[in-house]
Amino acid sequence: SMLLAQVDPTKPVVKKKVRVFQHEMHYYELEQWLEPHEGLVILKTSVDTSVEKVNLPSFVKVRADVTDDPNFS
């Protein structure tokens, strides 16, 4: 396929489970990394403006905010 033709064999394969859900009118993507960073879990959401307030669901426990971390961009 066209995507397989673009594979870079020097890069590791990325495997992750992604779950999408909605909470208070925001859509979230919960990424559970399986390879190469097994155990890493990232919650993503998008906002329209930088001043928009996002209320995370009560079951979410934030260990670190990586919004401005270039390692996660």
C-alpha atoms as an extended CHARMM CRD file, in Angstrom:
* protein
*
        73  EXT
         1         1  SER       CA              0.0000000000        0.0000000000        0.0000000000  PROA      1               0.0000000000
         2         2  MET       CA              0.9840000000        3.6400000000       -0.2500000000  PROA      2               0.0000000000
         3         3  LEU       CA              1.6170000000        3.9100000000        3.5010000000  PROA      3               0.0000000000
         4         4  LEU       CA              3.8620000000        0.8460000000        3.6220000000  PROA      4               0.0000000000
         5         5  ALA       CA              5.9550000000        2.3600000000        0.8410000000  PROA      5               0.0000000000
         6         6  GLN       CA              6.7060000000        5.2950000000        3.1830000000  PROA      6               0.0000000000
         7         7  VAL       CA              7.9830000000        3.1940000000        6.1010000000  PROA      7               0.0000000000
         8         8  ASP       CA             11.3450000000        4.3210000000        7.4650000000  PROA      8               0.0000000000
         9         9  PRO       CA             13.1860000000        1.1440000000        8.5560000000  PROA      9               0.0000000000
        10        10  THR       CA             15.5280000000        3.2020000000       10.7650000000  PROA      10              0.0000000000
        11        11  LYS       CA             12.6290000000        4.2820000000       13.0130000000  PROA      11              0.0000000000
        12        12  PRO       CA             11.0190000000        2.0630000000       15.6500000000  PROA      12              0.0000000000
        13        13  VAL       CA              7.5130000000        0.7130000000       15.1320000000  PROA      13              0.0000000000
        14        14  VAL       CA              4.9380000000        2.5690000000       17.2310000000  PROA      14              0.0000000000
        15        15  LYS       CA              2.0870000000        0.5530000000       18.6820000000  PROA      15              0.0000000000
        16        16  LYS       CA             -0.5990000000        2.1060000000       20.8460000000  PROA      16              0.0000000000
        17        17  LYS       CA             -4.2500000000        1.7520000000       21.7790000000  PROA      17              0.0000000000
        18        18  VAL       CA             -6.3690000000        4.8650000000       21.3130000000  PROA      18              0.0000000000
        19        19  ARG       CA             -9.7100000000        5.4280000000       22.9840000000  PROA      19              0.0000000000
        20        20  VAL       CA            -11.8760000000        8.4520000000       22.2130000000  PROA      20              0.0000000000
        21        21  PHE       CA            -14.5090000000        9.8580000000       24.5580000000  PROA      21              0.0000000000
        22        22  GLN       CA            -16.4590000000       13.0470000000       25.2160000000  PROA      22              0.0000000000
        23        23  HSD       CA            -16.6740000000       14.9290000000       28.5150000000  PROA      23              0.0000000000
        24        24  GLU       CA            -18.3230000000       18.3290000000       29.0220000000  PROA      24              0.0000000000
        25        25  MET       CA            -18.4530000000       19.1020000000       25.2960000000  PROA      25              0.0000000000
        26        26  HSD       CA            -14.7670000000       18.2470000000       24.7140000000  PROA      26              0.0000000000
        27        27  TYR       CA            -13.4690000000       15.2410000000       22.8390000000  PROA      27              0.0000000000
        28        28  TYR       CA            -10.4770000000       13.4270000000       24.3230000000  PROA      28              0.0000000000
        29        29  GLU       CA             -8.0460000000       10.8660000000       22.9510000000  PROA      29              0.0000000000
        30        30  LEU       CA             -6.5130000000        8.5190000000       25.4890000000  PROA      30              0.0000000000
        31        31  GLU       CA             -3.3380000000        6.9620000000       24.0810000000  PROA      31              0.0000000000
        32        32  GLN       CA             -1.9180000000        3.8810000000       25.7820000000  PROA      32              0.0000000000
        33        33  TRP       CA              1.5450000000        3.1850000000       24.3490000000  PROA      33              0.0000000000
        34        34  LEU       CA              2.5300000000       -0.4480000000       23.8540000000  PROA      34              0.0000000000
        35        35  GLU       CA              5.7920000000        0.0990000000       21.8900000000  PROA      35              0.0000000000
        36        36  PRO       CA              8.3450000000        1.6470000000       22.1340000000  PROA      36              0.0000000000
        37        37  HSD       CA              7.3420000000        3.4330000000       25.3840000000  PROA      37              0.0000000000
        38        38  GLU       CA              5.3520000000        0.6790000000       27.0970000000  PROA      38              0.0000000000
        39        39  GLY       CA              3.2300000000        2.0330000000       29.9400000000  PROA      39              0.0000000000
        40        40  LEU       CA              3.1340000000        5.6310000000       28.7240000000  PROA      40              0.0000000000
        41        41  VAL       CA             -0.4090000000        7.0300000000       28.7610000000  PROA      41              0.0000000000
        42        42  ILE       CA             -1.2290000000       10.4050000000       27.2190000000  PROA      42              0.0000000000
        43        43  LEU       CA             -4.5650000000       12.2120000000       27.2530000000  PROA      43              0.0000000000
        44        44  LYS       CA             -5.0670000000       14.6520000000       24.3870000000  PROA      44              0.0000000000
        45        45  THR       CA             -7.7150000000       17.2620000000       23.7480000000  PROA      45              0.0000000000
        46        46  SER       CA             -8.0090000000       20.3710000000       21.6050000000  PROA      46              0.0000000000
        47        47  VAL       CA             -9.3900000000       23.7700000000       22.4790000000  PROA      47              0.0000000000
        48        48  ASP       CA            -10.4330000000       26.6620000000       20.2730000000  PROA      48              0.0000000000
        49        49  THR       CA             -8.4710000000       29.3060000000       22.1760000000  PROA      49              0.0000000000
        50        50  SER       CA             -5.6400000000       29.3840000000       24.6910000000  PROA      50              0.0000000000
        51        51  VAL       CA             -7.9830000000       30.8600000000       27.3180000000  PROA      51              0.0000000000
        52        52  GLU       CA            -10.6220000000       28.1490000000       27.0170000000  PROA      52              0.0000000000
        53        53  LYS       CA            -10.9690000000       26.2240000000       30.2910000000  PROA      53              0.0000000000
        54        54  VAL       CA            -10.9300000000       22.4310000000       30.1760000000  PROA      54              0.0000000000
        55        55  ASN       CA            -12.3500000000       20.5350000000       33.1400000000  PROA      55              0.0000000000
        56        56  LEU       CA            -10.8120000000       17.0920000000       33.1440000000  PROA      56              0.0000000000
        57        57  PRO       CA            -12.9940000000       14.1470000000       34.1300000000  PROA      57              0.0000000000
        58        58  SER       CA            -12.7470000000       13.2350000000       37.8160000000  PROA      58              0.0000000000
        59        59  PHE       CA            -11.1850000000        9.8430000000       36.9890000000  PROA      59              0.0000000000
        60        60  VAL       CA             -8.1530000000       11.5270000000       35.3480000000  PROA      60              0.0000000000
        61        61  LYS       CA             -5.1030000000       11.9060000000       37.5770000000  PROA      61              0.0000000000
        62        62  VAL       CA             -2.5070000000       14.2070000000       35.9760000000  PROA      62              0.0000000000
        63        63  ARG       CA              1.1240000000       13.2930000000       36.6550000000  PROA      63              0.0000000000
        64        64  ALA       CA              2.5620000000       15.9650000000       34.3600000000  PROA      64              0.0000000000
        65        65  ASP       CA              1.2830000000       18.5740000000       31.9330000000  PROA      65              0.0000000000
        66        66  VAL       CA              3.3420000000       18.1610000000       28.7490000000  PROA      66              0.0000000000
        67        67  THR       CA              1.4640000000       20.7600000000       26.6980000000  PROA      67              0.0000000000
        68        68  ASP       CA              4.5380000000       22.9050000000       26.0960000000  PROA      68              0.0000000000
        69        69  ASP       CA              7.1320000000       20.1280000000       26.2880000000  PROA      69              0.0000000000
        70        70  PRO       CA              8.8480000000       19.7700000000       22.8790000000  PROA      70              0.0000000000
        71        71  ASN       CA              9.5150000000       16.0860000000       23.6260000000  PROA      71              0.0000000000
        72        72  PHE       CA              5.7810000000       15.4790000000       23.2400000000  PROA      72              0.0000000000
        73        73  SER       CA              5.0030000000       17.6500000000       20.2270000000  PROA      73              0.0000000000
